[in-house]
Coordinates of C-alpha atoms in Angstrom, one line a residue:
M255 CA -19.0 -12.7 -9.2
Q256 CA -22.0 -12.0 -11.3
E257 CA -22.8 -8.6 -12.7
S258 CA -25.5 -6.7 -10.9
S259 CA -28.8 -6.5 -12.7
S260 CA -29.3 -3.0 -11.4
G261 CA -26.3 -1.7 -13.3
L262 CA -24.0 -1.4 -10.3
G263 CA -20.5 -2.7 -10.9
I264 CA -20.4 -5.3 -8.1
G265 CA -22.3 -8.5 -7.6
P266 CA -25.6 -8.5 -5.7
E267 CA -24.3 -10.9 -3.0
L268 CA -21.4 -8.5 -2.2
Q269 CA -23.8 -5.6 -2.2
D270 CA -25.9 -7.4 0.3
R271 CA -22.9 -8.2 2.5
L272 CA -21.6 -4.7 2.5
L273 CA -24.8 -2.8 2.7
V274 CA -24.8 -3.3 6.5
C275 CA -21.9 -0.9 6.6
G276 CA -24.4 1.9 6.0
K277 CA -26.6 0.9 8.9
R278 CA -25.1 3.2 11.5
T279 CA -26.9 5.0 14.3
V280 CA -27.7 8.7 14.3
A281 CA -25.5 9.0 17.4
E282 CA -22.5 7.6 15.5
R283 CA -23.1 10.0 12.7
R284 CA -23.2 12.9 15.2
R285 CA -20.0 11.6 16.8
R286 CA -18.3 11.7 13.5
N287 CA -19.7 15.2 12.9
V288 CA -21.4 14.2 9.7
S289 CA -24.4 16.4 9.0
S290 CA -24.5 16.5 5.3
V291 CA -22.6 14.8 2.5
N292 CA -20.9 16.2 -0.5
W293 CA -18.4 13.8 -2.0
A294 CA -16.3 16.5 -3.6
S295 CA -15.7 18.5 -0.4
D296 CA -17.0 16.8 2.7
A297 CA -16.2 13.1 3.1
A298 CA -18.8 11.0 4.9
S299 CA -17.9 8.8 7.8
P300 CA -15.5 6.0 6.8
F301 CA -18.3 3.6 8.0
D302 CA -20.5 4.6 5.0
A303 CA -20.7 1.9 2.4
E304 CA -20.6 4.3 -0.5
Y305 CA -16.8 4.5 -0.4
L306 CA -16.1 0.8 -0.7
Y307 CA -16.8 0.8 -4.4
P308 CA -16.6 3.8 -6.7
D309 CA -19.5 2.7 -8.9
W310 CA -21.6 2.0 -5.9
S311 CA -20.6 5.1 -4.0
I312 CA -22.9 7.7 -5.6
A313 CA -25.7 5.1 -5.5
V314 CA -25.4 4.9 -1.8
L315 CA -24.3 8.4 -1.4
S316 CA -28.0 9.4 -1.7
V317 CA -28.6 7.0 1.3
T318 CA -26.4 9.0 3.6
D319 CA -27.8 12.3 2.3
C320 CA -31.3 11.0 2.8
L321 CA -30.6 10.1 6.4
A322 CA -28.8 13.4 7.1
E323 CA -31.6 15.4 5.5
A324 CA -34.2 13.5 7.6
E325 CA -32.1 14.0 10.8
N326 CA -31.8 17.7 10.3
A327 CA -35.4 18.1 9.0
V328 CA -34.1 20.0 6.0
G329 CA -36.4 18.2 3.5
P330 CA -36.9 14.9 1.9
S331 CA -34.6 15.2 -1.0
D332 CA -31.3 13.6 -2.2
F333 CA -29.0 14.2 -5.2
F334 CA -31.4 12.7 -7.7
G335 CA -34.9 13.8 -6.8
T336 CA -37.5 13.5 -4.0
V337 CA -38.3 10.5 -1.9
S338 CA -41.1 9.9 0.5
T339 CA -40.4 10.2 4.3
S340 CA -41.1 6.5 4.7
D341 CA -38.3 5.7 2.3
M342 CA -35.9 7.5 4.6
N343 CA -36.4 5.3 7.5
A344 CA -33.6 2.9 6.5
P345 CA -30.7 3.0 4.0
H346 CA -32.4 0.3 2.0
G347 CA -35.2 2.8 1.2
C348 CA -32.9 5.4 -0.3
L349 CA -30.9 2.8 -2.1
K350 CA -34.1 1.2 -3.5
Y351 CA -35.2 4.6 -4.7
H352 CA -31.9 5.2 -6.5
T353 CA -31.6 1.8 -8.1
T354 CA -35.1 1.9 -9.5
M355 CA -34.0 4.8 -11.7
S356 CA -33.1 4.3 -15.3
S357 CA -29.8 2.5 -15.9
D358 CA -29.7 2.6 -19.7
S359 CA -26.6 4.7 -19.6
G360 CA -24.5 1.9 -18.1
T361 CA -23.6 3.9 -15.1
G362 CA -25.8 2.3 -12.5
G363 CA -28.6 4.8 -13.1
L364 CA -26.5 7.9 -12.3
P365 CA -27.1 11.1 -14.2
K366 CA -24.6 11.2 -17.0
D367 CA -22.8 14.3 -15.9
E368 CA -22.4 13.0 -12.3
A369 CA -21.1 9.6 -13.5
D370 CA -18.7 11.2 -16.1
H371 CA -17.3 13.6 -13.4
F372 CA -16.8 10.7 -10.9
Q373 CA -15.1 8.6 -13.6
Q374 CA -12.8 11.5 -14.5
V375 CA -11.7 12.0 -10.8
Q376 CA -11.1 8.2 -10.5
R377 CA -9.1 8.0 -13.7
V378 CA -6.9 10.9 -12.5
D379 CA -6.2 9.0 -9.2
E380 CA -5.5 5.8 -11.1
R381 CA -3.1 7.5 -13.5
I382 CA -1.2 9.1 -10.7
Y383 CA -1.0 5.9 -8.7
L384 CA 0.0 3.7 -11.6
G385 CA 2.3 6.3 -13.0
I386 CA 4.3 6.5 -9.8
Q387 CA 4.4 2.7 -9.4
I388 CA 5.5 2.1 -13.0
A389 CA 8.1 4.8 -13.0
G390 CA 9.9 3.7 -9.8
G391 CA 9.3 0.0 -9.6
H392 CA 8.8 -1.1 -13.2
I393 CA 11.4 1.1 -15.0
L394 CA 14.0 2.9 -12.9
L395 CA 14.8 0.3 -10.2
P396 CA 15.1 -2.5 -12.8
I397 CA 17.5 -0.4 -14.7
L398 CA 19.5 0.2 -11.6
V399 CA 19.6 -3.6 -10.8
L400 CA 20.6 -4.5 -14.3
T401 CA 23.4 -2.0 -14.3
I402 CA 24.7 -3.4 -11.0
L403 CA 24.5 -7.0 -12.3
F404 CA 26.1 -6.5 -15.7
S405 CA 28.6 -3.7 -15.1
K406 CA 32.1 -4.8 -14.1
R407 CA 32.8 -1.3 -12.8
I408 CA 30.1 -1.5 -10.1
T409 CA 30.1 -3.6 -7.0
R410 CA 27.1 -4.0 -4.7
H411 CA 26.4 -6.5 -1.9
P412 CA 23.6 -9.0 -2.5
V413 CA 21.7 -7.4 0.5
F414 CA 21.4 -4.2 -1.5
V415 CA 20.3 -6.1 -4.7
I416 CA 17.6 -8.0 -2.7
F417 CA 16.5 -4.7 -1.3
C418 CA 15.9 -3.3 -4.8
L419 CA 14.3 -6.5 -6.0
S420 CA 11.8 -6.5 -3.1
W421 CA 10.5 -3.1 -4.0
I422 CA 10.3 -4.1 -7.7
F423 CA 8.2 -7.1 -6.7
S424 CA 6.1 -4.9 -4.5
S425 CA 5.4 -2.4 -7.2
I426 CA 4.4 -5.1 -9.7
L427 CA 1.9 -6.7 -7.2
Y428 CA 0.3 -3.3 -6.3
S429 CA -0.2 -2.7 -10.0
L430 CA -2.1 -5.9 -10.7
L431 CA -5.6 -5.0 -11.5
S432 CA -8.1 -7.8 -12.4
S433 CA -10.8 -7.0 -14.8
H434 CA -12.8 -10.1 -15.4
L435 CA -13.3 -13.6 -13.9
E436 CA -10.5 -15.2 -15.9
S437 CA -8.2 -12.3 -16.7
L438 CA -5.4 -10.6 -14.8
S439 CA -3.6 -7.6 -16.4
V440 CA -0.9 -5.2 -15.5
Y441 CA -1.1 -1.4 -16.2
R442 CA -4.8 -1.6 -16.6
G443 CA -7.0 1.2 -15.3
R444 CA -9.9 0.3 -13.1
S445 CA -12.3 2.9 -14.7
T446 CA -14.1 2.0 -17.9
N447 CA -16.7 3.8 -19.9
D448 CA -19.4 1.4 -18.7
L449 CA -18.5 0.9 -15.1
L450 CA -16.8 3.0 -12.5
S451 CA -14.9 0.0 -11.0
L452 CA -13.8 -3.5 -11.9
N453 CA -15.4 -6.7 -10.8
P454 CA -12.6 -9.1 -10.0
S455 CA -13.1 -12.8 -9.3
Y456 CA -12.9 -13.9 -5.7
D457 CA -9.9 -16.1 -6.4
T458 CA -7.9 -13.4 -8.2
C459 CA -8.7 -10.9 -5.4
L460 CA -7.7 -13.3 -2.7
I461 CA -4.3 -14.1 -4.4
Q462 CA -3.5 -10.4 -4.7
A463 CA -4.5 -9.6 -1.2
S464 CA -2.4 -12.4 0.2
L465 CA 0.6 -11.5 -1.8
L466 CA 0.3 -7.8 -0.8
N467 CA 0.3 -8.7 2.9
G468 CA 3.4 -10.8 2.3
V469 CA 5.2 -8.2 0.3
Q470 CA 4.7 -5.6 2.9
A471 CA 6.5 -7.8 5.4
L472 CA 9.2 -8.5 2.7
T473 CA 10.0 -4.9 2.0
A474 CA 10.0 -3.9 5.7
C475 CA 12.5 -6.7 6.4
T476 CA 14.8 -5.9 3.4
N477 CA 15.0 -2.3 4.6
L478 CA 16.1 -3.6 8.0
A479 CA 18.5 -6.0 6.4
L480 CA 20.2 -3.2 4.5
V481 CA 20.6 -1.1 7.6
V482 CA 21.9 -4.1 9.6
H483 CA 24.4 -4.9 6.8
L484 CA 25.7 -1.3 6.8
W485 CA 26.1 -1.4 10.6
A486 CA 27.9 -4.7 10.5
V487 CA 30.4 -3.4 7.9
L488 CA 31.0 -0.2 9.9
R489 CA 31.3 -2.2 13.2
Y490 CA 34.1 -4.4 11.9
C491 CA 36.0 -2.0 9.6
N492 CA 38.8 -1.4 12.2
C493 CA 42.2 -0.3 11.3
N494 CA 44.0 -3.5 12.5
H495 CA 43.2 -7.1 12.2
S496 CA 43.3 -7.8 15.9
S497 CA 40.6 -5.3 16.7
E498 CA 38.6 -6.7 13.7
T499 CA 38.4 -10.1 15.3
K500 CA 38.1 -9.0 18.8
G501 CA 34.7 -9.8 20.3
M502 CA 33.6 -12.2 17.6
G503 CA 32.8 -14.9 20.1
L504 CA 33.4 -18.6 19.8
L505 CA 32.6 -18.7 16.1
S506 CA 35.2 -17.8 13.5
R507 CA 34.5 -14.7 11.6
S508 CA 33.8 -16.5 8.3
R509 CA 31.3 -18.8 9.9
K510 CA 29.6 -16.0 11.8
E511 CA 29.5 -13.9 8.6
T512 CA 27.8 -16.8 6.8
I513 CA 25.1 -17.1 9.4
H514 CA 24.7 -13.3 9.5
Y515 CA 24.2 -13.0 5.8
C516 CA 21.9 -16.0 5.6
L517 CA 19.6 -14.3 8.1
L518 CA 19.8 -11.0 6.2
L519 CA 19.0 -12.6 2.9
G520 CA 16.6 -15.4 3.9
G521 CA 14.8 -13.7 6.8
P522 CA 12.7 -11.3 4.6
F523 CA 11.6 -14.1 2.3
L524 CA 10.6 -16.2 5.4
A525 CA 8.4 -13.3 6.5
F526 CA 6.9 -13.0 3.0
V527 CA 5.9 -16.7 3.0
V528 CA 4.4 -16.6 6.5
F529 CA 2.2 -13.6 5.9
T530 CA 1.2 -14.7 2.5
V531 CA 0.2 -18.2 3.6
V532 CA -1.6 -17.0 6.8
T533 CA -3.6 -14.5 4.8
M534 CA -4.5 -17.1 2.1
V535 CA -5.7 -19.5 4.8
I536 CA -7.8 -17.0 6.7
G537 CA -9.1 -15.3 3.6
S538 CA -10.2 -18.6 2.0
Q539 CA -13.2 -18.8 4.4
P540 CA -16.6 -18.2 2.8
A541 CA -18.1 -14.7 3.3
E542 CA -21.2 -14.5 5.4
S543 CA -24.3 -12.8 4.0
A544 CA -25.2 -9.5 5.7
D545 CA -28.8 -10.8 6.5
G546 CA -27.4 -13.7 8.5
S547 CA -28.9 -16.3 6.2
G548 CA -25.6 -18.1 5.8
T549 CA -22.5 -17.9 3.6
I550 CA -22.3 -16.6 0.1
P551 CA -21.7 -19.5 -2.3
D552 CA -18.3 -19.8 -3.9
S553 CA -17.0 -16.8 -2.1
N554 CA -14.1 -15.8 0.2
L555 CA -13.2 -12.8 2.3
S556 CA -11.4 -10.8 -0.3
I557 CA -12.8 -7.5 -1.6
P558 CA -11.4 -4.9 -4.0
S559 CA -10.7 -1.6 -2.4
V560 CA -9.8 1.6 -4.3
F561 CA -6.5 0.4 -5.9
Y562 CA -6.0 -3.2 -4.8
C563 CA -7.7 -6.1 -3.0
I564 CA -7.8 -6.6 0.8
I565 CA -9.3 -9.1 3.2
L566 CA -12.5 -8.2 5.0
Q567 CA -13.2 -10.8 7.7
N568 CA -16.6 -11.8 8.8
A569 CA -17.6 -9.6 11.7
D570 CA -20.3 -7.2 13.1
F571 CA -20.1 -4.2 10.8
S572 CA -22.9 -2.3 12.6
H573 CA -20.7 0.6 13.6
S574 CA -17.4 0.0 11.9
L575 CA -15.4 -2.0 9.3
T576 CA -12.5 -2.2 11.8
P577 CA -13.4 -5.7 13.2
G578 CA -13.2 -7.1 9.7
L579 CA -9.8 -5.5 8.9
N580 CA -7.7 -7.2 11.7
I581 CA -5.4 -8.9 9.1
L582 CA -4.7 -5.6 7.5
R583 CA -4.0 -4.0 10.8
S584 CA -1.7 -6.8 11.9
V585 CA 0.4 -6.5 8.8
L586 CA 0.7 -2.8 9.2
M587 CA 1.6 -3.2 12.9
F588 CA 4.4 -5.6 11.9
T589 CA 5.8 -3.3 9.2
C590 CA 5.6 -0.3 11.5
L591 CA 7.5 -2.2 14.2
V592 CA 10.2 -3.3 11.8
S593 CA 10.4 0.2 10.4
L594 CA 10.8 1.6 13.9
I595 CA 13.6 -0.8 14.5
T596 CA 15.2 0.1 11.2
V597 CA 15.1 3.9 12.0
G598 CA 16.3 3.3 15.5
Y599 CA 19.2 1.2 14.2
S600 CA 20.1 4.0 11.8
V601 CA 20.1 6.7 14.4
A602 CA 21.4 4.9 17.5
H603 CA 24.1 2.7 16.0
I604 CA 25.1 3.7 12.5
A605 CA 25.4 7.4 13.3
R606 CA 27.4 6.7 16.4
L607 CA 29.8 4.3 14.5
V608 CA 30.2 6.8 11.7
Y609 CA 31.2 9.5 14.2
K610 CA 33.6 7.2 16.1
R611 CA 35.3 5.9 12.9
R612 CA 35.1 9.1 10.8
E613 CA 38.9 9.3 10.4
Y614 CA 39.3 5.7 9.3
L615 CA 36.3 6.0 6.9
R616 CA 37.7 9.2 5.4
E617 CA 41.0 7.4 4.7
K618 CA 39.8 4.0 3.6
T619 CA 36.4 4.4 2.0
F620 CA 35.1 6.0 -1.2
N621 CA 32.7 9.0 -0.6
W622 CA 31.2 7.6 2.6
P623 CA 29.4 10.8 3.7
A624 CA 27.3 10.7 0.5
L625 CA 26.3 7.1 1.1
F626 CA 25.4 7.8 4.8
L627 CA 23.4 10.8 3.7
R628 CA 21.4 8.7 1.2
V629 CA 20.6 6.1 3.9
V630 CA 19.4 8.9 6.2
L631 CA 17.3 10.6 3.5
F632 CA 15.6 7.3 2.6
S633 CA 15.0 6.6 6.3
I634 CA 13.4 10.0 6.7
Y635 CA 11.0 9.2 3.9
R636 CA 10.2 5.9 5.5
I637 CA 9.5 7.7 8.8
V638 CA 6.8 9.8 7.1
A639 CA 5.4 6.7 5.4
L640 CA 5.4 5.0 8.9
S641 CA 3.4 7.8 10.4
L642 CA 0.8 7.4 7.7
N643 CA 0.6 3.7 8.4
V644 CA -0.1 4.4 12.1
A645 CA -3.1 6.5 11.0
I646 CA -4.4 3.6 9.1
I647 CA -3.9 1.3 12.1
V648 CA -6.1 3.6 14.1
H649 CA -8.8 4.1 11.4
P650 CA -8.4 1.3 8.9
D651 CA -11.9 2.0 7.5
E652 CA -10.6 5.2 5.9
L653 CA -8.2 3.2 3.6
L654 CA -11.3 2.4 1.6
L655 CA -12.4 6.0 1.0
V656 CA -12.4 7.2 -2.5
G657 CA -10.9 10.6 -3.4
I658 CA -9.2 13.3 -1.5
S659 CA -11.1 15.7 0.8
K660 CA -10.7 17.6 4.0
N661 CA -11.8 14.6 6.0
N662 CA -10.1 12.0 3.9
I663 CA -6.4 12.4 3.1
F664 CA -5.7 8.7 3.4
N665 CA -6.5 7.3 -0.1
G666 CA -4.7 10.1 -1.9
V667 CA -1.8 10.4 0.4
I668 CA -1.0 6.9 1.8
D669 CA -1.3 5.0 -1.4
F670 CA 0.5 7.6 -3.5
F671 CA 3.2 8.0 -0.8
Q672 CA 3.8 4.2 -0.5
A673 CA 3.8 3.9 -4.3
A674 CA 6.6 6.4 -4.5
I675 CA 9.0 4.5 -2.2
P676 CA 10.6 2.6 -5.2
L677 CA 11.1 5.9 -6.9
V678 CA 12.7 7.5 -3.8
A679 CA 15.0 4.4 -3.5
F680 CA 16.1 4.9 -7.0
L681 CA 16.8 8.6 -6.6
A682 CA 18.7 8.0 -3.3
F683 CA 20.9 5.1 -4.5
A684 CA 21.2 5.6 -8.2
S685 CA 22.9 8.9 -7.9
E686 CA 26.1 7.4 -6.6
K687 CA 29.2 8.4 -8.6
D688 CA 30.2 5.0 -9.9
I689 CA 26.7 4.4 -11.2
L690 CA 26.5 7.7 -12.9
N691 CA 29.9 7.1 -14.5
V692 CA 28.7 3.9 -16.0
W693 CA 25.6 5.6 -17.4
C694 CA 27.5 8.6 -18.7
F695 CA 30.0 6.3 -20.5
W696 CA 31.1 9.1 -22.9
R697 CA 32.5 11.1 -20.0
K698 CA 35.9 10.1 -18.5
D699 CA 36.2 10.7 -14.8
K700 CA 39.9 11.6 -14.2
T701 CA 39.4 11.7 -10.4
Q702 CA 38.1 8.1 -10.1
T703 CA 40.2 5.9 -7.9
E704 CA 40.1 2.2 -7.0
K705 CA 37.8 1.5 -4.1
S706 CA 39.1 -0.1 -1.0
P707 CA 37.6 -3.4 0.2
V708 CA 35.8 -1.6 3.0
S709 CA 34.3 0.8 0.5
R710 CA 33.1 -2.1 -1.6
E711 CA 31.5 -3.7 1.4
I712 CA 29.7 -0.5 2.4
A713 CA 28.4 -0.1 -1.2

C-alpha cells in the first residue's frame, strides 16, 4: 500500500474502496437512531466508514456530522469549521472539505488536540489488549506448559498440553501487528506519533487474517477435545475390569483408545488447516474499486481492523458491511457451534458421570472435585465469550468500531474478553496442588500422596 498524499494513514485505493461504506440513506440513519455524532459518547452507525481506520475516523466523522446537521437543519457546521450547503449533499463533499485542511502536523489535517486525544484513547486500548494477550498467552501459559513437560512430579495428558499450546499460538497470532510493507513485529503498538494507525501490506494482512480464522477453529476444537477426554476417562473408570471393557464394541480397548486420541489430537489441527487454506484462497482475490472501475492492482481482500486483520469480501456495501464479512461470520458460527457442543457435553454428560461415580472417584482419584470445578468455571467463561460472539454474528460491522461507548461495547468487550481466555485458562488449571508444589519447591507437602492411575488420566 502507498501512503496517502492527504496525510491519512491508509492508501488512496483503500480509501476509495471503503468510502462507499459512508453512503447510507437518511432512512437507514433514522432506523439506527443516529441524529448526531460524538465519538466519545455516541457511536455512529456501524455502517459509517469512519470507524474502519482510527486515523481516518475523525476525518470522515465530519462527514456523518455534516449529514446529520443537514438532515436536522441545525446548521452547516462540522467539527472543524463551516462548509457550504452544497458540500453536504454527499459524504465526498464533507470529506473533501476536511482533507483540504492543513496536514503539516502529520495527523491527517486534524487539530492537534483532537488528534492527540484520539491517539491517547487508542494507545490505552492497545496497551490493555496487548497486555492481556502477553500476560496470559506469552508468559503464564508457556510457564505452565514448560513446568508440565520438564517436571517429573507432574503428569498431564497430551490433550491438555495441546489445549494450552493452542491458546499460546492464538495469543501470538492476535498480537502480530504489521507496521510496514516488509516488516512484521510482535508487541508493537499500532499508534505512532505521526499516524493513528498502521499501514500493513496486503500480503501480511492476508496471512494474519487467514491464520486467525484457522486458530479460532483450532482453539474451539481443543476445548472440545479436552472435555471429551475428561468424559472418556470418567466413562471407563469403573471399579472392576469387566465393567471397564463392557460396551467397548468389536474393537479392543487399546485400538479404540488409539483411534479416540488420534481424533482428539489431530482433529483440531485439521480444522485449523481447512479454515486457514479456505480463507487464504478466498482472500487472495483482488479487491474491487468502490467506483466500479475494476480491481485495485496488487491487492487482496484483507483489511486491518482495530487490532488485527480480517477479510472483507467484494460486495455491495451501500447499506452494510455484513455482505463482505461472510467469512468472519462463518468462522464465528463454527466456533459457536463447537463451543455449544462443549458446554453441552460438560453439563449433560460429565456432571452426570461425576454424580454417578462420586464414591469411586472419591476413593480412587486425587482431589477430583477441584478439577471438575475448574472445568466448570472455564466453561462458564467460555459461555460468556460465546454470547459475545453471537452478537458479532448478528452485527459483524460493529467489530470494526473504535473505542467504547453506549452504542458500541463490542470492540472494548469482545476483543478484551477473548484476549483474556489464555489468562483464565492459566488461573483455572495452574492452581492445582501438584503444580503449586513444584513452583513452591521450598515447601514440603506432608499430605501429598501418590496419585492413582485414574487420577493421572483425569489430570
